[in-house]
Amino acid sequence: MTAPLIMVGAGHAHLVALRGWAKQGYRAPPGSVLISPEPFAWYSGMMPGLLAGRWRAEQCRIELAPLCRATGMTLSSGQLVRLEAGARLLTLASGEQLRTELLSLNSGATNPAPAQNDGSMTVIGAKPFGDLQQHWQHWRRSGSPARLAILGGGAAAVELALALQQSLSTCQILVLCANRLLGGHPPRAARLIRSLFHRRNIELHEGVTVTAIRNGRLQSASTPPLAAEAVILATGAAPAPWQADSNLATDPAGFIQIADTLQSQSHPRIFASGDCAALADCPRSGVYAVRQGPVLGANLRAILNKQSSLQHYQPQPRALALLATADNQALTCYGPLALRSRAALMLKDRLDTRFMRSLQRD
């Protein structure tokens, strides 16, 4: 049996698209399915606050069943492991196979890992967040690692380092980044965070590319081996393994190439959005994925209704970045400006809680 629509993943774009359908009173055709590994979707913007003890888990995630009921979708638990794009045939980790007339992918990305790993330390991806949250809960109950390394130098690595230093008081946090800390942000942002790391005794190693994990040590060409008991990967984004064999057009890094209608450039009845997709001048960021949501919802609905006119998504030239610093302040970055303040945290909390309320259904 062929489903009229399958949506894979409960990322920001899918959540916003479904929210729009619910507000418009639109219901997907019977038999449409949303596939998600978990019955809820974590909101990445509040994850550092959860790890720092500012939020409870239920405040940081969206129950998917009410949103599906409101839009006529069937929620199905599963993980995509193979896609045959030409036939729009999906294989899940359970072995179940599903075929669809229209497919939308908002399934996220993985974190690049060192090429060599002998299994001598626990390795945890920052995405998907559920796995990291379970390890964090275990550390809180049973004792944290003596030394915890975070690989990456972007906003996610910074927020995680500060949050975990706050909540795991006996743990020494190390941050190792291949390039300059916060390289995509204003230079002042990196200076402020370096100072904060120093005050909170967080070790920072810039210009260090970890190539191997051996005997409980992180190895690189630029520093002596660094000991750690566990490592969190906040190393940017890597495509899911199934994308390479899907026959979808991909960019050199392996992400699904899409047009500004959010359709695959090779298979127009397949849409992709968020971290799994590649679009010119569009960073992989929750801010941009949220903005893709209304366009995605409108275009899926148009094709389901056999309409030819589609909307076009235009990424904004710059976006406001708000980084939680695990205290009563946050770091604001916009264009060349960077400032840490209480007002920034108040703004971040207001935006985050408003977004969560907009997605919650009875």
PDB file of N, CA and C in Angstrom, residues 270-334:
ATOM      1  N   ILE A 270      10.304  14.607  -3.863  1.00  0.00           N
ATOM      2  CA  ILE A 270      10.972  14.438  -2.569  1.00  0.00           C
ATOM      3  C   ILE A 270      11.444  15.811  -2.118  1.00  0.00           C
ATOM      4  N   PHE A 271      11.038  16.195  -0.920  1.00  0.00           N
ATOM      5  CA  PHE A 271      11.442  17.459  -0.316  1.00  0.00           C
ATOM      6  C   PHE A 271      12.466  17.164   0.781  1.00  0.00           C
ATOM      7  N   ALA A 272      13.340  18.116   1.030  1.00  0.00           N
ATOM      8  CA  ALA A 272      14.294  17.993   2.130  1.00  0.00           C
ATOM      9  C   ALA A 272      14.485  19.370   2.764  1.00  0.00           C
ATOM     10  N   SER A 273      14.688  19.393   4.066  1.00  0.00           N
ATOM     11  CA  SER A 273      14.829  20.658   4.786  1.00  0.00           C
ATOM     12  C   SER A 273      15.679  20.439   6.029  1.00  0.00           C
ATOM     13  N   GLY A 274      16.144  21.544   6.607  1.00  0.00           N
ATOM     14  CA  GLY A 274      16.950  21.444   7.814  1.00  0.00           C
ATOM     15  C   GLY A 274      18.341  20.906   7.536  1.00  0.00           C
ATOM     16  N   ASP A 275      18.896  20.208   8.521  1.00  0.00           N
ATOM     17  CA  ASP A 275      20.301  19.806   8.469  1.00  0.00           C
ATOM     18  C   ASP A 275      20.621  18.762   7.411  1.00  0.00           C
ATOM     19  N   CYS A 276      19.647  17.993   6.943  1.00  0.00           N
ATOM     20  CA  CYS A 276      19.955  16.953   5.963  1.00  0.00           C
ATOM     21  C   CYS A 276      20.098  17.513   4.554  1.00  0.00           C
ATOM     22  N   ALA A 277      19.744  18.790   4.372  1.00  0.00           N
ATOM     23  CA  ALA A 277      19.675  19.377   3.032  1.00  0.00           C
ATOM     24  C   ALA A 277      20.784  20.392   2.801  1.00  0.00           C
ATOM     25  N   ALA A 278      21.037  20.676   1.528  1.00  0.00           N
ATOM     26  CA  ALA A 278      22.023  21.689   1.132  1.00  0.00           C
ATOM     27  C   ALA A 278      21.360  22.670   0.181  1.00  0.00           C
ATOM     28  N   LEU A 279      21.387  23.950   0.576  1.00  0.00           N
ATOM     29  CA  LEU A 279      20.842  25.022  -0.239  1.00  0.00           C
ATOM     30  C   LEU A 279      21.810  26.183  -0.187  1.00  0.00           C
ATOM     31  N   ALA A 280      22.067  26.806  -1.317  1.00  0.00           N
ATOM     32  CA  ALA A 280      23.035  27.909  -1.370  1.00  0.00           C
ATOM     33  C   ALA A 280      22.654  29.015  -0.397  1.00  0.00           C
ATOM     34  N   ASP A 281      23.665  29.514   0.312  1.00  0.00           N
ATOM     35  CA  ASP A 281      23.527  30.647   1.236  1.00  0.00           C
ATOM     36  C   ASP A 281      22.606  30.352   2.409  1.00  0.00           C
ATOM     37  N   CYS A 282      22.427  29.080   2.739  1.00  0.00           N
ATOM     38  CA  CYS A 282      21.565  28.710   3.865  1.00  0.00           C
ATOM     39  C   CYS A 282      22.359  27.887   4.869  1.00  0.00           C
ATOM     40  N   PRO A 283      22.757  28.480   6.009  1.00  0.00           N
ATOM     41  CA  PRO A 283      23.488  27.719   7.028  1.00  0.00           C
ATOM     42  C   PRO A 283      22.618  26.625   7.637  1.00  0.00           C
ATOM     43  N   ARG A 284      23.258  25.627   8.210  1.00  0.00           N
ATOM     44  CA  ARG A 284      22.525  24.593   8.951  1.00  0.00           C
ATOM     45  C   ARG A 284      22.326  25.094  10.384  1.00  0.00           C
ATOM     46  N   SER A 285      21.173  25.633  10.620  1.00  0.00           N
ATOM     47  CA  SER A 285      20.865  26.265  11.895  1.00  0.00           C
ATOM     48  C   SER A 285      19.372  26.173  12.123  1.00  0.00           C
ATOM     49  N   GLY A 286      18.985  26.004  13.389  1.00  0.00           N
ATOM     50  CA  GLY A 286      17.571  25.932  13.711  1.00  0.00           C
ATOM     51  C   GLY A 286      16.809  27.163  13.288  1.00  0.00           C
ATOM     52  N   VAL A 287      17.459  28.327  13.336  1.00  0.00           N
ATOM     53  CA  VAL A 287      16.792  29.575  12.936  1.00  0.00           C
ATOM     54  C   VAL A 287      16.340  29.483  11.482  1.00  0.00           C
ATOM     55  N   TYR A 288      17.197  28.954  10.612  1.00  0.00           N
ATOM     56  CA  TYR A 288      16.863  28.859   9.195  1.00  0.00           C
ATOM     57  C   TYR A 288      15.861  27.731   8.944  1.00  0.00           C
ATOM     58  N   ALA A 289      15.975  26.632   9.675  1.00  0.00           N
ATOM     59  CA  ALA A 289      15.021  25.532   9.510  1.00  0.00           C
ATOM     60  C   ALA A 289      13.609  25.972   9.883  1.00  0.00           C
ATOM     61  N   VAL A 290      13.488  26.772  10.942  1.00  0.00           N
ATOM     62  CA  VAL A 290      12.177  27.289  11.343  1.00  0.00           C
ATOM     63  C   VAL A 290      11.572  28.115  10.211  1.00  0.00           C
ATOM     64  N   ARG A 291      12.394  28.941   9.561  1.00  0.00           N
ATOM     65  CA  ARG A 291      11.894  29.784   8.466  1.00  0.00           C
ATOM     66  C   ARG A 291      11.515  28.945   7.236  1.00  0.00           C
ATOM     67  N   GLN A 292      12.107  27.770   7.090  1.00  0.00           N
ATOM     68  CA  GLN A 292      11.741  26.892   5.970  1.00  0.00           C
ATOM     69  C   GLN A 292      10.367  26.269   6.172  1.00  0.00           C
ATOM     70  N   GLY A 293       9.941  26.146   7.442  1.00  0.00           N
ATOM     71  CA  GLY A 293       8.710  25.426   7.757  1.00  0.00           C
ATOM     72  C   GLY A 293       7.471  25.903   7.025  1.00  0.00           C
ATOM     73  N   PRO A 294       7.142  27.211   7.032  1.00  0.00           N
ATOM     74  CA  PRO A 294       5.934  27.655   6.327  1.00  0.00           C
ATOM     75  C   PRO A 294       5.978  27.388   4.818  1.00  0.00           C
ATOM     76  N   VAL A 295       7.150  27.557   4.208  1.00  0.00           N
ATOM     77  CA  VAL A 295       7.284  27.283   2.771  1.00  0.00           C
ATOM     78  C   VAL A 295       7.082  25.791   2.507  1.00  0.00           C
ATOM     79  N   LEU A 296       7.681  24.964   3.352  1.00  0.00           N
ATOM     80  CA  LEU A 296       7.533  23.519   3.194  1.00  0.00           C
ATOM     81  C   LEU A 296       6.074  23.107   3.324  1.00  0.00           C
ATOM     82  N   GLY A 297       5.403  23.613   4.366  1.00  0.00           N
ATOM     83  CA  GLY A 297       4.001  23.252   4.554  1.00  0.00           C
ATOM     84  C   GLY A 297       3.140  23.661   3.369  1.00  0.00           C
ATOM     85  N   ALA A 298       3.357  24.871   2.856  1.00  0.00           N
ATOM     86  CA  ALA A 298       2.571  25.353   1.719  1.00  0.00           C
ATOM     87  C   ALA A 298       2.831  24.520   0.474  1.00  0.00           C
ATOM     88  N   ASN A 299       4.087  24.157   0.238  1.00  0.00           N
ATOM     89  CA  ASN A 299       4.419  23.427  -0.988  1.00  0.00           C
ATOM     90  C   ASN A 299       3.970  21.971  -0.941  1.00  0.00           C
ATOM     91  N   LEU A 300       4.090  21.324   0.206  1.00  0.00           N
ATOM     92  CA  LEU A 300       3.564  19.962   0.329  1.00  0.00           C
ATOM     93  C   LEU A 300       2.051  19.961   0.095  1.00  0.00           C
ATOM     94  N   ARG A 301       1.385  20.920   0.700  1.00  0.00           N
ATOM     95  CA  ARG A 301      -0.067  21.015   0.544  1.00  0.00           C
ATOM     96  C   ARG A 301      -0.438  21.277  -0.917  1.00  0.00           C
ATOM     97  N   ALA A 302       0.321  22.128  -1.599  1.00  0.00           N
ATOM     98  CA  ALA A 302       0.031  22.425  -3.006  1.00  0.00           C
ATOM     99  C   ALA A 302       0.135  21.167  -3.855  1.00  0.00           C
ATOM    100  N   ILE A 303       1.182  20.372  -3.651  1.00  0.00           N
ATOM    101  CA  ILE A 303       1.355  19.160  -4.461  1.00  0.00           C
ATOM    102  C   ILE A 303       0.282  18.134  -4.119  1.00  0.00           C
ATOM    103  N   LEU A 304      -0.058  18.001  -2.839  1.00  0.00           N
ATOM    104  CA  LEU A 304      -1.124  17.072  -2.455  1.00  0.00           C
ATOM    105  C   LEU A 304      -2.454  17.472  -3.092  1.00  0.00           C
ATOM    106  N   ASN A 305      -2.649  18.772  -3.285  1.00  0.00           N
ATOM    107  CA  ASN A 305      -3.877  19.274  -3.906  1.00  0.00           C
ATOM    108  C   ASN A 305      -3.745  19.437  -5.415  1.00  0.00           C
ATOM    109  N   LYS A 306      -2.617  18.908  -5.983  1.00  0.00           N
ATOM    110  CA  LYS A 306      -2.381  18.927  -7.429  1.00  0.00           C
ATOM    111  C   LYS A 306      -2.340  20.357  -7.995  1.00  0.00           C
ATOM    112  N   GLN A 307      -1.717  21.255  -7.225  1.00  0.00           N
ATOM    113  CA  GLN A 307      -1.507  22.625  -7.677  1.00  0.00           C
ATOM    114  C   GLN A 307      -0.065  22.769  -8.167  1.00  0.00           C
ATOM    115  N   SER A 308       0.154  23.602  -9.169  1.00  0.00           N
ATOM    116  CA  SER A 308       1.486  23.715  -9.775  1.00  0.00           C
ATOM    117  C   SER A 308       2.307  24.876  -9.204  1.00  0.00           C
ATOM    118  N   SER A 309       1.651  25.850  -8.589  1.00  0.00           N
ATOM    119  CA  SER A 309       2.361  27.029  -8.085  1.00  0.00           C
ATOM    120  C   SER A 309       2.948  26.746  -6.708  1.00  0.00           C
ATOM    121  N   LEU A 310       4.260  26.897  -6.590  1.00  0.00           N
ATOM    122  CA  LEU A 310       4.954  26.628  -5.330  1.00  0.00           C
ATOM    123  C   LEU A 310       5.622  27.895  -4.803  1.00  0.00           C
ATOM    124  N   GLN A 311       5.771  27.970  -3.487  1.00  0.00           N
ATOM    125  CA  GLN A 311       6.460  29.093  -2.868  1.00  0.00           C
ATOM    126  C   GLN A 311       7.973  28.877  -2.920  1.00  0.00           C
ATOM    127  N   HIS A 312       8.723  29.961  -2.787  1.00  0.00           N
ATOM    128  CA  HIS A 312      10.188  29.910  -2.827  1.00  0.00           C
ATOM    129  C   HIS A 312      10.736  30.421  -1.500  1.00  0.00           C
ATOM    130  N   TYR A 313      11.712  29.689  -0.975  1.00  0.00           N
ATOM    131  CA  TYR A 313      12.336  30.057   0.293  1.00  0.00           C
ATOM    132  C   TYR A 313      13.597  30.874   0.025  1.00  0.00           C
ATOM    133  N   GLN A 314      13.693  32.030   0.657  1.00  0.00           N
ATOM    134  CA  GLN A 314      14.869  32.892   0.522  1.00  0.00           C
ATOM    135  C   GLN A 314      15.525  33.036   1.890  1.00  0.00           C
ATOM    136  N   PRO A 315      16.714  32.452   2.102  1.00  0.00           N
ATOM    137  CA  PRO A 315      17.365  32.589   3.415  1.00  0.00           C
ATOM    138  C   PRO A 315      17.658  34.051   3.739  1.00  0.00           C
ATOM    139  N   GLN A 316      17.418  34.429   4.979  1.00  0.00           N
ATOM    140  CA  GLN A 316      17.754  35.787   5.390  1.00  0.00           C
ATOM    141  C   GLN A 316      19.278  35.957   5.400  1.00  0.00           C
ATOM    142  N   PRO A 317      19.795  37.152   5.098  1.00  0.00           N
ATOM    143  CA  PRO A 317      21.245  37.333   4.988  1.00  0.00           C
ATOM    144  C   PRO A 317      21.982  37.164   6.301  1.00  0.00           C
ATOM    145  N   ARG A 318      21.337  37.424   7.411  1.00  0.00           N
ATOM    146  CA  ARG A 318      21.964  37.220   8.712  1.00  0.00           C
ATOM    147  C   ARG A 318      20.883  36.913   9.736  1.00  0.00           C
ATOM    148  N   ALA A 319      21.293  36.297  10.833  1.00  0.00           N
ATOM    149  CA  ALA A 319      20.333  35.920  11.870  1.00  0.00           C
ATOM    150  C   ALA A 319      20.904  36.253  13.243  1.00  0.00           C
ATOM    151  N   LEU A 320      20.027  36.573  14.151  1.00  0.00           N
ATOM    152  CA  LEU A 320      20.413  36.814  15.536  1.00  0.00           C
ATOM    153  C   LEU A 320      20.791  35.495  16.188  1.00  0.00           C
ATOM    154  N   ALA A 321      21.955  35.454  16.845  1.00  0.00           N
ATOM    155  CA  ALA A 321      22.380  34.269  17.588  1.00  0.00           C
ATOM    156  C   ALA A 321      22.367  34.596  19.077  1.00  0.00           C
ATOM    157  N   LEU A 322      21.757  33.711  19.858  1.00  0.00           N
ATOM    158  CA  LEU A 322      21.706  33.870  21.311  1.00  0.00           C
ATOM    159  C   LEU A 322      22.262  32.603  21.936  1.00  0.00           C
ATOM    160  N   LEU A 323      23.412  32.715  22.599  1.00  0.00           N
ATOM    161  CA  LEU A 323      24.089  31.563  23.195  1.00  0.00           C
ATOM    162  C   LEU A 323      23.948  31.618  24.708  1.00  0.00           C
ATOM    163  N   ALA A 324      23.344  30.587  25.285  1.00  0.00           N
ATOM    164  CA  ALA A 324      23.222  30.510  26.738  1.00  0.00           C
ATOM    165  C   ALA A 324      24.597  30.272  27.349  1.00  0.00           C
ATOM    166  N   THR A 325      24.887  30.970  28.461  1.00  0.00           N
ATOM    167  CA  THR A 325      26.200  30.839  29.104  1.00  0.00           C
ATOM    168  C   THR A 325      26.090  30.239  30.503  1.00  0.00           C
ATOM    169  N   ALA A 326      24.981  29.529  30.791  1.00  0.00           N
ATOM    170  CA  ALA A 326      24.801  28.765  32.027  1.00  0.00           C
ATOM    171  C   ALA A 326      24.915  29.638  33.276  1.00  0.00           C
ATOM    172  N   ASP A 327      24.432  30.856  33.170  1.00  0.00           N
ATOM    173  CA  ASP A 327      24.357  31.741  34.331  1.00  0.00           C
ATOM    174  C   ASP A 327      23.155  32.649  34.095  1.00  0.00           C
ATOM    175  N   ASN A 328      23.176  33.823  34.600  1.00  0.00           N
ATOM    176  CA  ASN A 328      22.033  34.721  34.411  1.00  0.00           C
ATOM    177  C   ASN A 328      22.196  35.632  33.199  1.00  0.00           C
ATOM    178  N   GLN A 329      23.072  35.229  32.260  1.00  0.00           N
ATOM    179  CA  GLN A 329      23.299  36.015  31.056  1.00  0.00           C
ATOM    180  C   GLN A 329      23.318  35.114  29.823  1.00  0.00           C
ATOM    181  N   ALA A 330      23.302  35.752  28.667  1.00  0.00           N
ATOM    182  CA  ALA A 330      23.479  35.052  27.398  1.00  0.00           C
ATOM    183  C   ALA A 330      24.318  35.942  26.493  1.00  0.00           C
ATOM    184  N   LEU A 331      24.919  35.324  25.486  1.00  0.00           N
ATOM    185  CA  LEU A 331      25.741  36.043  24.516  1.00  0.00           C
ATOM    186  C   LEU A 331      24.904  36.308  23.266  1.00  0.00           C
ATOM    187  N   THR A 332      24.807  37.571  22.886  1.00  0.00           N
ATOM    188  CA  THR A 332      24.098  37.977  21.675  1.00  0.00           C
ATOM    189  C   THR A 332      25.108  38.255  20.569  1.00  0.00           C
ATOM    190  N   CYS A 333      24.861  37.683  19.389  1.00  0.00           N
ATOM    191  CA  CYS A 333      25.689  37.977  18.214  1.00  0.00           C
ATOM    192  C   CYS A 333      24.775  38.346  17.055  1.00  0.00           C
ATOM    193  N   TYR A 334      25.091  39.462  16.423  1.00  0.00           N
ATOM    194  CA  TYR A 334      24.341  39.869  15.230  1.00  0.00           C
ATOM    195  C   TYR A 334      25.273  40.679  14.346  1.00  0.00           C
TER     196      TYR A 334
END
